[in-house]
mmCIF file of C-alpha atoms in Angstrom:
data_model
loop_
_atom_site.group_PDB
_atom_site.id
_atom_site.type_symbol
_atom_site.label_atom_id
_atom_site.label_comp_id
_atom_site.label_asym_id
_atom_site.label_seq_id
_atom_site.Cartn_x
_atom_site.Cartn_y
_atom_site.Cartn_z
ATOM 1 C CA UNK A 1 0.000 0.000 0.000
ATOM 2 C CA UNK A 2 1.478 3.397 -1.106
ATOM 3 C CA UNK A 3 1.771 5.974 1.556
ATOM 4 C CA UNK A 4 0.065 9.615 1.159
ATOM 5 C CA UNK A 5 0.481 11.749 3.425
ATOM 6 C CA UNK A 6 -0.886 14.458 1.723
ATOM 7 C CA UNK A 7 -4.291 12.987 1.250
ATOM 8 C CA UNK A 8 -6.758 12.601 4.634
ATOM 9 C CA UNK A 9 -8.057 9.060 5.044
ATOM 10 C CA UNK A 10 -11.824 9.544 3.314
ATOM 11 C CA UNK A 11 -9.417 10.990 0.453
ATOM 12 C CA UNK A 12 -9.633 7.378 -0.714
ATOM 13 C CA UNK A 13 -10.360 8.051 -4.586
ATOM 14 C CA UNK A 14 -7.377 6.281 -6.543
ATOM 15 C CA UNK A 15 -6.131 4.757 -3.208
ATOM 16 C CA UNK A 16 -5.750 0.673 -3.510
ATOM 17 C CA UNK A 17 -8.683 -1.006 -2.560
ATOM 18 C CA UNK A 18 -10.248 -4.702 -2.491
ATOM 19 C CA UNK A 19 -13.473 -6.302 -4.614
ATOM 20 C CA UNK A 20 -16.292 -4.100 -4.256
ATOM 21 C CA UNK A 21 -19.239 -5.932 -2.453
ATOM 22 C CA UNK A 22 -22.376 -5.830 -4.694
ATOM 23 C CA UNK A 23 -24.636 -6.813 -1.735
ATOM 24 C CA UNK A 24 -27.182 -4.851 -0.332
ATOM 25 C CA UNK A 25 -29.433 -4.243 2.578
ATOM 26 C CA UNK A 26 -32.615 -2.617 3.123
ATOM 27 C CA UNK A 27 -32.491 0.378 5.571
ATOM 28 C CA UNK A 28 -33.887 -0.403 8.890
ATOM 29 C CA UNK A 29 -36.355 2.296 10.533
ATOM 30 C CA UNK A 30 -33.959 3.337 12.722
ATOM 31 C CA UNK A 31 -31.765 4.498 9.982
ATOM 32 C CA UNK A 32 -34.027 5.994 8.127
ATOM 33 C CA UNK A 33 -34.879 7.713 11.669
ATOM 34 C CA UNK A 34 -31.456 8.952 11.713
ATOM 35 C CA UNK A 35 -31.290 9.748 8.263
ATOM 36 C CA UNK A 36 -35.248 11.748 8.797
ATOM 37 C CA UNK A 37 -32.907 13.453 11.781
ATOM 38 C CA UNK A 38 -30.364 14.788 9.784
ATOM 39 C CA UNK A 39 -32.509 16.528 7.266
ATOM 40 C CA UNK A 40 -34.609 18.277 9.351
ATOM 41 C CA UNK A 41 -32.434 19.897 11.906
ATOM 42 C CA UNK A 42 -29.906 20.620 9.181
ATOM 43 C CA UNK A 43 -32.947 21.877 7.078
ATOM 44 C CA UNK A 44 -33.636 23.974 10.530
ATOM 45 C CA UNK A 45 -30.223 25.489 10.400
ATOM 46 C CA UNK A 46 -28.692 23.908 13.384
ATOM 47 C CA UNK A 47 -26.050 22.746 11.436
ATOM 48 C CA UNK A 48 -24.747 21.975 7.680
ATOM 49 C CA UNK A 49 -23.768 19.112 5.557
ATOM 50 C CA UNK A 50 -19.993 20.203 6.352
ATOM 51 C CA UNK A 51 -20.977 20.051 9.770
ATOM 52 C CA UNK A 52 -22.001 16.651 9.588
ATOM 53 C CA UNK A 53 -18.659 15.806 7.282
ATOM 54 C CA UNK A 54 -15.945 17.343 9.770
ATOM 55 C CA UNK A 55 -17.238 14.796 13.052
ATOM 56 C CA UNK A 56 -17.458 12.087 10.340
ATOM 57 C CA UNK A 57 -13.958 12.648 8.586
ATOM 58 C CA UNK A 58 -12.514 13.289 12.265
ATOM 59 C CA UNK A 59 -13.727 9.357 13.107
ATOM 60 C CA UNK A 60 -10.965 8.359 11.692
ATOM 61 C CA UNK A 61 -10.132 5.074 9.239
ATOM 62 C CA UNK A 62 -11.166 2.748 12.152
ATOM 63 C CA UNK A 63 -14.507 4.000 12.251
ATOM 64 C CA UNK A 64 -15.372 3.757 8.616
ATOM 65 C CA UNK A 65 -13.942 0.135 8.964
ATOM 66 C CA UNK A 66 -15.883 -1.098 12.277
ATOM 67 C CA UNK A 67 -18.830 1.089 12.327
ATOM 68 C CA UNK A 68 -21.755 1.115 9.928
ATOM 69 C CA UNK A 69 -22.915 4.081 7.957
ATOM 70 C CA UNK A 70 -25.772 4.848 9.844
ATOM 71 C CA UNK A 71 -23.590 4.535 13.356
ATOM 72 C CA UNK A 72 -21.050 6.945 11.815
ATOM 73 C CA UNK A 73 -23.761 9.403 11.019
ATOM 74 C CA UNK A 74 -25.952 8.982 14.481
ATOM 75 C CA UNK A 75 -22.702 10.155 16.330
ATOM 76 C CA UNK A 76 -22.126 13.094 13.534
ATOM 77 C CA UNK A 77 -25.677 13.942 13.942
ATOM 78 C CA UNK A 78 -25.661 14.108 17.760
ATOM 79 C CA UNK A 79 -22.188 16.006 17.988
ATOM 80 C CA UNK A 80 -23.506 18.335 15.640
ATOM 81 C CA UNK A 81 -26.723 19.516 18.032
ATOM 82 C CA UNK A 82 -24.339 19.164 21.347
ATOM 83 C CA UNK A 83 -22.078 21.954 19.796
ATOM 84 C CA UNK A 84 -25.476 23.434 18.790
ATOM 85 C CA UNK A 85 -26.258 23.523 22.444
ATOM 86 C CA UNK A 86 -29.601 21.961 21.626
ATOM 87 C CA UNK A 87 -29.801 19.345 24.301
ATOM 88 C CA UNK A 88 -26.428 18.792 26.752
ATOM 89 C CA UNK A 89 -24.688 15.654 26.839
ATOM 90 C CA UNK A 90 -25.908 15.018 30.085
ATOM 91 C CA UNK A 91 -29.786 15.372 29.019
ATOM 92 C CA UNK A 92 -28.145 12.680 26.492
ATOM 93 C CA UNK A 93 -26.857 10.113 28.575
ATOM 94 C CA UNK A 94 -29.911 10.477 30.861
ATOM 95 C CA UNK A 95 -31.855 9.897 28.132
ATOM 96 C CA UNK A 96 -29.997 7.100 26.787
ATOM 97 C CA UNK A 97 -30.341 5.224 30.012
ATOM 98 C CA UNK A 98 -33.709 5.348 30.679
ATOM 99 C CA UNK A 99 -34.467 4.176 27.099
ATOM 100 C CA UNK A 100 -32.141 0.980 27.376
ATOM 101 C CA UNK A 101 -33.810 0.580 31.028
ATOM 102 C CA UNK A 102 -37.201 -0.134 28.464
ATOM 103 C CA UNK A 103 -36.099 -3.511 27.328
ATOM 104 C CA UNK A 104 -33.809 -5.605 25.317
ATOM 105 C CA UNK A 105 -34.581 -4.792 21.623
ATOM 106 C CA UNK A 106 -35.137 -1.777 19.526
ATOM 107 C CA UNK A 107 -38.746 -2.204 19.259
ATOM 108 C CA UNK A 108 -39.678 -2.659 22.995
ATOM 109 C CA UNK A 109 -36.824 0.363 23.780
ATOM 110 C CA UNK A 110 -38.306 2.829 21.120
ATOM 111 C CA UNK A 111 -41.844 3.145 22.507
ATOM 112 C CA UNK A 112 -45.119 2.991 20.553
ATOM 113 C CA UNK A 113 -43.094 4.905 17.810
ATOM 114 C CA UNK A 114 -45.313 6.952 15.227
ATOM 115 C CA UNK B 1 -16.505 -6.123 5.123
ATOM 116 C CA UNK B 2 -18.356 -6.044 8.280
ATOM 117 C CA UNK B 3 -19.328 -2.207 7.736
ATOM 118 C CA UNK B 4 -22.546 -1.028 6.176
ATOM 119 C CA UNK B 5 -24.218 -4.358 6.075
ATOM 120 C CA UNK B 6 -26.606 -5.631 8.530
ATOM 121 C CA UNK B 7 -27.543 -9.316 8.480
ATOM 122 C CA UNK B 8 -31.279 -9.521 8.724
ATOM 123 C CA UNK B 9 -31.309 -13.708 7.920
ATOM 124 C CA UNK B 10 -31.600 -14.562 11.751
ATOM 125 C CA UNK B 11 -35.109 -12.344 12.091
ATOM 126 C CA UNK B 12 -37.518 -13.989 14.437
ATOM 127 C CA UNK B 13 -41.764 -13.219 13.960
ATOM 128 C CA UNK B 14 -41.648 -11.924 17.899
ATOM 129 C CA UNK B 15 -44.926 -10.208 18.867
ATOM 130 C CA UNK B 16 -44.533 -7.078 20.721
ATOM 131 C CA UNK B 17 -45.990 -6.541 24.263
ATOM 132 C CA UNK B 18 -49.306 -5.043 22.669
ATOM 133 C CA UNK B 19 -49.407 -8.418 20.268
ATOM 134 C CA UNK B 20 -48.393 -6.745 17.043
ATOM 135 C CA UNK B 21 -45.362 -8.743 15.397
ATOM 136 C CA UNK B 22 -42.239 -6.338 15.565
ATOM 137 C CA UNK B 23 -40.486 -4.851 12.180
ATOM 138 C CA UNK B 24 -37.821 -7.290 11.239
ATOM 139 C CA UNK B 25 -35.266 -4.723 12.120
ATOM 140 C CA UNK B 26 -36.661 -3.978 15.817
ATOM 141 C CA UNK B 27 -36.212 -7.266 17.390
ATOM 142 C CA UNK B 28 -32.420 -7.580 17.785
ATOM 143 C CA UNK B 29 -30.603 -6.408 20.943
ATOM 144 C CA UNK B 30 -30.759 -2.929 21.182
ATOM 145 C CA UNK B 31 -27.223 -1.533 20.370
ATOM 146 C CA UNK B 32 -26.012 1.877 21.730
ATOM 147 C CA UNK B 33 -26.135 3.666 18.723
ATOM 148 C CA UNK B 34 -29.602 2.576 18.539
ATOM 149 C CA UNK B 35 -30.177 3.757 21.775
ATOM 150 C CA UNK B 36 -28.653 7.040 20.828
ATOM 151 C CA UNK B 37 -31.381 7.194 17.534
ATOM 152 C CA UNK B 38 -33.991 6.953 20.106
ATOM 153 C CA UNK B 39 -32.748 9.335 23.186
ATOM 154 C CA UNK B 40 -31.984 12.070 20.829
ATOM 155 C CA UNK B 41 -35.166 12.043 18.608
ATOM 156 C CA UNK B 42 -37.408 12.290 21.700
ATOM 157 C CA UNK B 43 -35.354 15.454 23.237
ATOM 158 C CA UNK B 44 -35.599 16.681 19.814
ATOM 159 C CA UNK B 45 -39.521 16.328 19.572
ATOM 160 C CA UNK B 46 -39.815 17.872 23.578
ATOM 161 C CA UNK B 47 -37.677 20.840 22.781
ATOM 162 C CA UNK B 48 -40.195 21.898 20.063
ATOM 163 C CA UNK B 49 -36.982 21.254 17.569
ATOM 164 C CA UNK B 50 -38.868 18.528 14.959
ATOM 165 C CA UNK B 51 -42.574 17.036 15.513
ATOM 166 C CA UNK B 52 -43.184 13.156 15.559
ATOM 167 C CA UNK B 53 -45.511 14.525 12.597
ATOM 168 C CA UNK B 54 -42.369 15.576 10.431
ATOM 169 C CA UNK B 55 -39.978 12.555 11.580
ATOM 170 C CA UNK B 56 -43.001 10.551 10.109
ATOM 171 C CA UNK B 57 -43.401 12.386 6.766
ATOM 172 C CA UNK B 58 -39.562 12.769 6.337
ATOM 173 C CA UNK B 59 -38.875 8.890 6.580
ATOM 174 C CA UNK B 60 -42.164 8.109 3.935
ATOM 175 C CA UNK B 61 -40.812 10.580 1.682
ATOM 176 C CA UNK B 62 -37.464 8.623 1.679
ATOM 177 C CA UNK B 63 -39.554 5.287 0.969
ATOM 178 C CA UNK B 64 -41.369 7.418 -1.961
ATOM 179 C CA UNK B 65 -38.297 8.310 -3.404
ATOM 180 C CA UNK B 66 -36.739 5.821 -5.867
ATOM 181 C CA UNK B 67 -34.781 5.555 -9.267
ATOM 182 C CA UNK B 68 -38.300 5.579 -11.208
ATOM 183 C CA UNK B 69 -38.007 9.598 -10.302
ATOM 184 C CA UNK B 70 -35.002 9.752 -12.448
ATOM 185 C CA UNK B 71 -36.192 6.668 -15.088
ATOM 186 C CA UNK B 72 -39.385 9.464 -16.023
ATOM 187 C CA UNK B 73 -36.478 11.947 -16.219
ATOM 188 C CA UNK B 74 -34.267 9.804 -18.657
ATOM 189 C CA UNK B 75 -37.450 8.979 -20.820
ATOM 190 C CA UNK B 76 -38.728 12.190 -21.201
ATOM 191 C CA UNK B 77 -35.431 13.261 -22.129
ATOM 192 C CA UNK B 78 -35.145 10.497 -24.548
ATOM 193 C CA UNK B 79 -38.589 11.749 -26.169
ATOM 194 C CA UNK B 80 -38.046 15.408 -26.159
ATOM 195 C CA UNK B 81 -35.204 16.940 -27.469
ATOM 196 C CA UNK B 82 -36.148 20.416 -26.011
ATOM 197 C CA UNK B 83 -36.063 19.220 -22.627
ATOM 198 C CA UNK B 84 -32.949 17.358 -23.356
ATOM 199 C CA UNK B 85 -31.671 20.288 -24.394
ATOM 200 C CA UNK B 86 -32.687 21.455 -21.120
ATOM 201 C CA UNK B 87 -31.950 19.136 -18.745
ATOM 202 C CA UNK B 88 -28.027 18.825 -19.977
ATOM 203 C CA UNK B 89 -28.095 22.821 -19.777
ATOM 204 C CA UNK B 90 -29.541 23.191 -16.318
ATOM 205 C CA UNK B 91 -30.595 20.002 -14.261
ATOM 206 C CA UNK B 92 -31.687 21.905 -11.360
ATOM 207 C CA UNK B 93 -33.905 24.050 -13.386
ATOM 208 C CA UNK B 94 -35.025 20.847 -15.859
ATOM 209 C CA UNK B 95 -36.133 18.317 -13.215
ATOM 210 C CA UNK B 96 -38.419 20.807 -11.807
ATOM 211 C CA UNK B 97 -40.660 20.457 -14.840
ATOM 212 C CA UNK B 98 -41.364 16.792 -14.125
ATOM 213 C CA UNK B 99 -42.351 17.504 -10.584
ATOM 214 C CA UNK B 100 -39.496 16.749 -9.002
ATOM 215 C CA UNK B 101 -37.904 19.175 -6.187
ATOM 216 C CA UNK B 102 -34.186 19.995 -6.763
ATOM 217 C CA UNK B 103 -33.330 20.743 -3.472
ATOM 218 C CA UNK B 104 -30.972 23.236 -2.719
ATOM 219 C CA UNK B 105 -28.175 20.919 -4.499
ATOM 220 C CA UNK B 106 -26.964 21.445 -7.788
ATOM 221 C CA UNK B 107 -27.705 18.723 -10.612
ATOM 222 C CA UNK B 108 -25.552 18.197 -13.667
ATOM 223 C CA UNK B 109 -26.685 15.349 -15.723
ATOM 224 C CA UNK B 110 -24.302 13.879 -18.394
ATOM 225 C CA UNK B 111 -24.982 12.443 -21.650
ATOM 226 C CA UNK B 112 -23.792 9.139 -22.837
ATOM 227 C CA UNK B 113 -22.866 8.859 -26.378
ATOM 228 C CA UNK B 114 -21.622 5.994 -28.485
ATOM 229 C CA UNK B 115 -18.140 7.707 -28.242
ATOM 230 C CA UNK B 116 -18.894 8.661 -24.517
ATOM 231 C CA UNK B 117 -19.660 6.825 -21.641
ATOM 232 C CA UNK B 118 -20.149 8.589 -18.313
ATOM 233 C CA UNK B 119 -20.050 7.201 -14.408
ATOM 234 C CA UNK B 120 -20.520 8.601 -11.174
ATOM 235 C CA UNK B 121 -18.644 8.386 -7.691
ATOM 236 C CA UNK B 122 -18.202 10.181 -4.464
ATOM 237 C CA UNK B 123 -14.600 9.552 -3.924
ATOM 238 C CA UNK B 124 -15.121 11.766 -0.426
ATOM 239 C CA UNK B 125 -18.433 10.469 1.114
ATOM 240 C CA UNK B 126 -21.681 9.237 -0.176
ATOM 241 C CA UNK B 127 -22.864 12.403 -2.168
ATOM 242 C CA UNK B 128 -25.731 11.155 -4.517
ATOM 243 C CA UNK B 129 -28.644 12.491 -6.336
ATOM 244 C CA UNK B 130 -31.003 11.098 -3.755
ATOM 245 C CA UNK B 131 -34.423 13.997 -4.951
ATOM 246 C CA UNK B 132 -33.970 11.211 -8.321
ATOM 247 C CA UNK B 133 -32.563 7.796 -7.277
ATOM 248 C CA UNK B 134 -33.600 7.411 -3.621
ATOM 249 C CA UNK B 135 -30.881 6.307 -1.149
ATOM 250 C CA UNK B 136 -27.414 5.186 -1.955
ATOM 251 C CA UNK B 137 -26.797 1.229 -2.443
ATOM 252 C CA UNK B 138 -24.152 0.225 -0.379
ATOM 253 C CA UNK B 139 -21.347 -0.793 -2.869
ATOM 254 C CA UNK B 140 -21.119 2.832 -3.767
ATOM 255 C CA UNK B 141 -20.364 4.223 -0.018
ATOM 256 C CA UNK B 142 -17.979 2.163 0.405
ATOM 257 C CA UNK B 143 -14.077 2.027 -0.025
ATOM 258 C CA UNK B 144 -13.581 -0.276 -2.938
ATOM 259 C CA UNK B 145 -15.850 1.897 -5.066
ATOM 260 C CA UNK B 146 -14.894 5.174 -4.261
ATOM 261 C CA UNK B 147 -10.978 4.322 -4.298
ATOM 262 C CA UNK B 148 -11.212 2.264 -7.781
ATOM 263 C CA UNK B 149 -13.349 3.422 -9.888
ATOM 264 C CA UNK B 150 -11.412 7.173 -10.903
ATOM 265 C CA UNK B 151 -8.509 4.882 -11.499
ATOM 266 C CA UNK B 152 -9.420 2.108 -13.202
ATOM 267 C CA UNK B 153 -12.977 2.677 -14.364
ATOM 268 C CA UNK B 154 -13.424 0.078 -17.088
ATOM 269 C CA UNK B 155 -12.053 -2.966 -14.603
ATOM 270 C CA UNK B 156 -14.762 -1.981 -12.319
ATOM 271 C CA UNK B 157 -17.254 -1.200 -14.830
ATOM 272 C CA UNK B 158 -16.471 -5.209 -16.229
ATOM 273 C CA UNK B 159 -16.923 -6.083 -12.925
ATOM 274 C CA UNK B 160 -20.753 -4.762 -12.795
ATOM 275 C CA UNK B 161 -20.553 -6.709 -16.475
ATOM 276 C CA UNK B 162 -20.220 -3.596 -18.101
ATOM 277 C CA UNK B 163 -17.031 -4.210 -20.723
ATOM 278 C CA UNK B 164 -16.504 -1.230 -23.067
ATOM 279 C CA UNK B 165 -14.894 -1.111 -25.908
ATOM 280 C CA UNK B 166 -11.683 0.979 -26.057
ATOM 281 C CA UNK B 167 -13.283 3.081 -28.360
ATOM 282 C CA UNK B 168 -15.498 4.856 -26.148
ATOM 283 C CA UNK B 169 -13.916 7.167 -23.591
ATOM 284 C CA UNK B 170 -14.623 6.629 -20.219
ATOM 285 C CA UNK B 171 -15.892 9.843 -18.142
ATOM 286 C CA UNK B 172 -15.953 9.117 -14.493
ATOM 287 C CA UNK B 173 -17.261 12.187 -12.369
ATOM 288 C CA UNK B 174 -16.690 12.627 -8.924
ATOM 289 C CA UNK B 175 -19.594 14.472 -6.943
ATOM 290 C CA UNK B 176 -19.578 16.930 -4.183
ATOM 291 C CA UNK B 177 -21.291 18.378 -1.105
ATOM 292 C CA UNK B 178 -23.083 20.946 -3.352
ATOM 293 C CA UNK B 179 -23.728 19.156 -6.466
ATOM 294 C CA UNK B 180 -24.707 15.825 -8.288
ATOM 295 C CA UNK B 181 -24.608 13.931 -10.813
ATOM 296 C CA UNK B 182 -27.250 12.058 -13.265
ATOM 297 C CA UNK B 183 -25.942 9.689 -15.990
ATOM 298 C CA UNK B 184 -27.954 9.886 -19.401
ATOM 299 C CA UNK B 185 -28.018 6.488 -20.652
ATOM 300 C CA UNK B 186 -28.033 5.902 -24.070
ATOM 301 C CA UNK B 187 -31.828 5.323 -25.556
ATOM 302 C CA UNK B 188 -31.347 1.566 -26.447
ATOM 303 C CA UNK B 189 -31.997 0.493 -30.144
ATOM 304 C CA UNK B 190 -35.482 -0.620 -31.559
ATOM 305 C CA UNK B 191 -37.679 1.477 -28.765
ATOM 306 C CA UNK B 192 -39.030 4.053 -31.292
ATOM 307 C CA UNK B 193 -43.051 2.758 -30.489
ATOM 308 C CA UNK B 194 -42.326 2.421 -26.973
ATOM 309 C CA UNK B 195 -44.005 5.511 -25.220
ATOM 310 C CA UNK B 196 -42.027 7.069 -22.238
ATOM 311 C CA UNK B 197 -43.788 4.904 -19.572
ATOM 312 C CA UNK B 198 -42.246 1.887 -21.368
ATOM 313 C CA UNK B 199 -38.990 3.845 -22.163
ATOM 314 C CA UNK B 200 -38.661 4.481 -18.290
ATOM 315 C CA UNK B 201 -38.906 0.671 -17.111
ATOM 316 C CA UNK B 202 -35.625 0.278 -19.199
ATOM 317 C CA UNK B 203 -33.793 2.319 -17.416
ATOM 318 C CA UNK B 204 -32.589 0.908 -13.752
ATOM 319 C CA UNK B 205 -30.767 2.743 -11.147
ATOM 320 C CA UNK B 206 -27.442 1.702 -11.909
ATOM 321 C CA UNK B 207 -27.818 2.873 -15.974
ATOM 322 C CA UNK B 208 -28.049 6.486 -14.261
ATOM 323 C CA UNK B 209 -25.287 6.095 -11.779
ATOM 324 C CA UNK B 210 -23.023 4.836 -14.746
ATOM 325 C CA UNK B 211 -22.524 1.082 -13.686
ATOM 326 C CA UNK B 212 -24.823 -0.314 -16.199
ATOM 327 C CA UNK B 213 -26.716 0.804 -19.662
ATOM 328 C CA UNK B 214 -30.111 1.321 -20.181
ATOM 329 C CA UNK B 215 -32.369 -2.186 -20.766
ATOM 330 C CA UNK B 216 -32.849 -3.573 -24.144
ATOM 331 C CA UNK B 217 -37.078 -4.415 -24.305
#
């Protein structure tokens, strides 16, 4: 593998690189929730699509190689409205423990839902 | 590659505690980034920042969206030259014709030619003309893609079973934050009675990302 140190990591056009994997998966709702997430606050000006790029380029190479898109972007997303100062990352983890306190899975965790 | 691929194969039919069987994708252990998902959308929704209401409308208009947005694009640029015209003039400004909202990005479609053939990447990210295609498949977020295809574009290309001859130059454009990109594929010989409904089912997702040509009927 050649070395650039000039390029960043998610540089990777023209970098070597293995078979590409043709499979493909069906978003689950919680994506798509993450996904729905990300265009409305951005759309509501809390923050922009470079925003969202800088916490996801700042990951690192071992995130884009252990973490799944959608994980990637649920951590962009929520960095993004910390630094927005929309909800503090204590309101967070608060939060985040009484929803896994709900149950095992997503559905029983994520309430009645919409 | 154990990113960007979720194995759905071991789904059980579990009921949930009010009897209705769960989503195939909401019975697995809850993970913390699902947990996350769920503790930020409901601060989000008490702080008066998005309503269940739009959360709800913004997901269905992702399952609305799909490549036969940009297949009724294709055809009626295959049927009308003046919109062709048009649409390889101004996208943004073209699309809006058909009914279909440009966003705030800027689209650029590209013609393919017999001497010509165009493909798209996002050598940086994921950038993709979602308004016309719908979501990204994952081969084209990930590495092998985005790394190979600007360098050697017709190995990868034969890999989708797409071998060109050397005649044709190979175009391969690499999108950004603030625009996108729409292939033109080729109208395919012997479709002059077809009428642009029929003209559209040729023409799959991967003929407008570059990967593949339009369908012979």
């Amino acid at each position: 593998m050649e070395t650039d140190k000039i390029h960043r990591w998610h540089d990777m056009g023209g970098q070597p690189a293995g078979d590409i994997n043709r499979e493909e998966h069906d978003f689950a709702l919680w994506e798509k929730r993450v996904d729905a997430l990300q265009v409305l606050t951005s759309s509501k000006g809390y923050f922009t699509v470079d925003g969202l790029r800088r916490v996801l380029e700042d990951m690192g190479e071992d995130a884009f190689e252990t973490m799944t898109y959608y994980e990637r972007w649920v951590q962009s997303v929520n960095q993004n409205l910390l630094e927005a100062g929309v909800y503090t990352i204590a309101e967070l983890a608060e939060r985040m423990e009484q929803v896994q306190s709900r149950g095992e899975t997503y559905g029983e965790c994520a309430g009645s839902g919409e | 590659m154990p990113h960007d691929h979720h194995d759905h194969s071991d789904d059980t039919q579990g009921l949930s505690p009010s009897g209705h069987p769960y989503k195939p994708d909401q019975d697995h252990k809850l993970t913390r980034w699902q947990a996350m998902e769920i503790a930020m959308r409901e601060l989000l929704i008490e702080k008066g920042i998005v309503t269940a209401a739009e959360i709800t409308a913004t997901v269905e208009q992702m399952d609305r969206r799909s490549p036969a947005d940009g297949a009724k694009v294709v055809a009626r640029a295959w049927v009308d030259p003046a919109f062709k015209a048009r649409l390889l003039q101004n996208g943004t400004e073209a699309i809006r014709e058909i009914g279909v909202e440009p966003g705030v990005l800027k689209l650029i479609a590209v013609e393919n030619t017999p001497e010509v053939h165009n493909v798209v990447v996002c050598t940086l990210c994921s950038c993709y003309p979602r308004n016309l295609l719908g979501l990204p498949p994952d081969w084209y977020k990930q590495r092998a893609y985005r790394s190979r295809v600007v360098k050697t574009p017709r190995k990868v290309l034969a890999e989708f079973g797409l071998e060109l001859p050397d005649t044709v130059q190979v175009r391969v454009h690499d999108s950004t934050a603030d625009m996108r990109y729409l292939v033109l594929p080729a109208r395919p010989e012997g479709t002059d009675k077809l009428d642009e409904t029929a003209l559209a089912a040729l023409v799959s997702r991967d003929a407008m990302i570059g990967v593949a040509t339009a369908r012979h009927p």
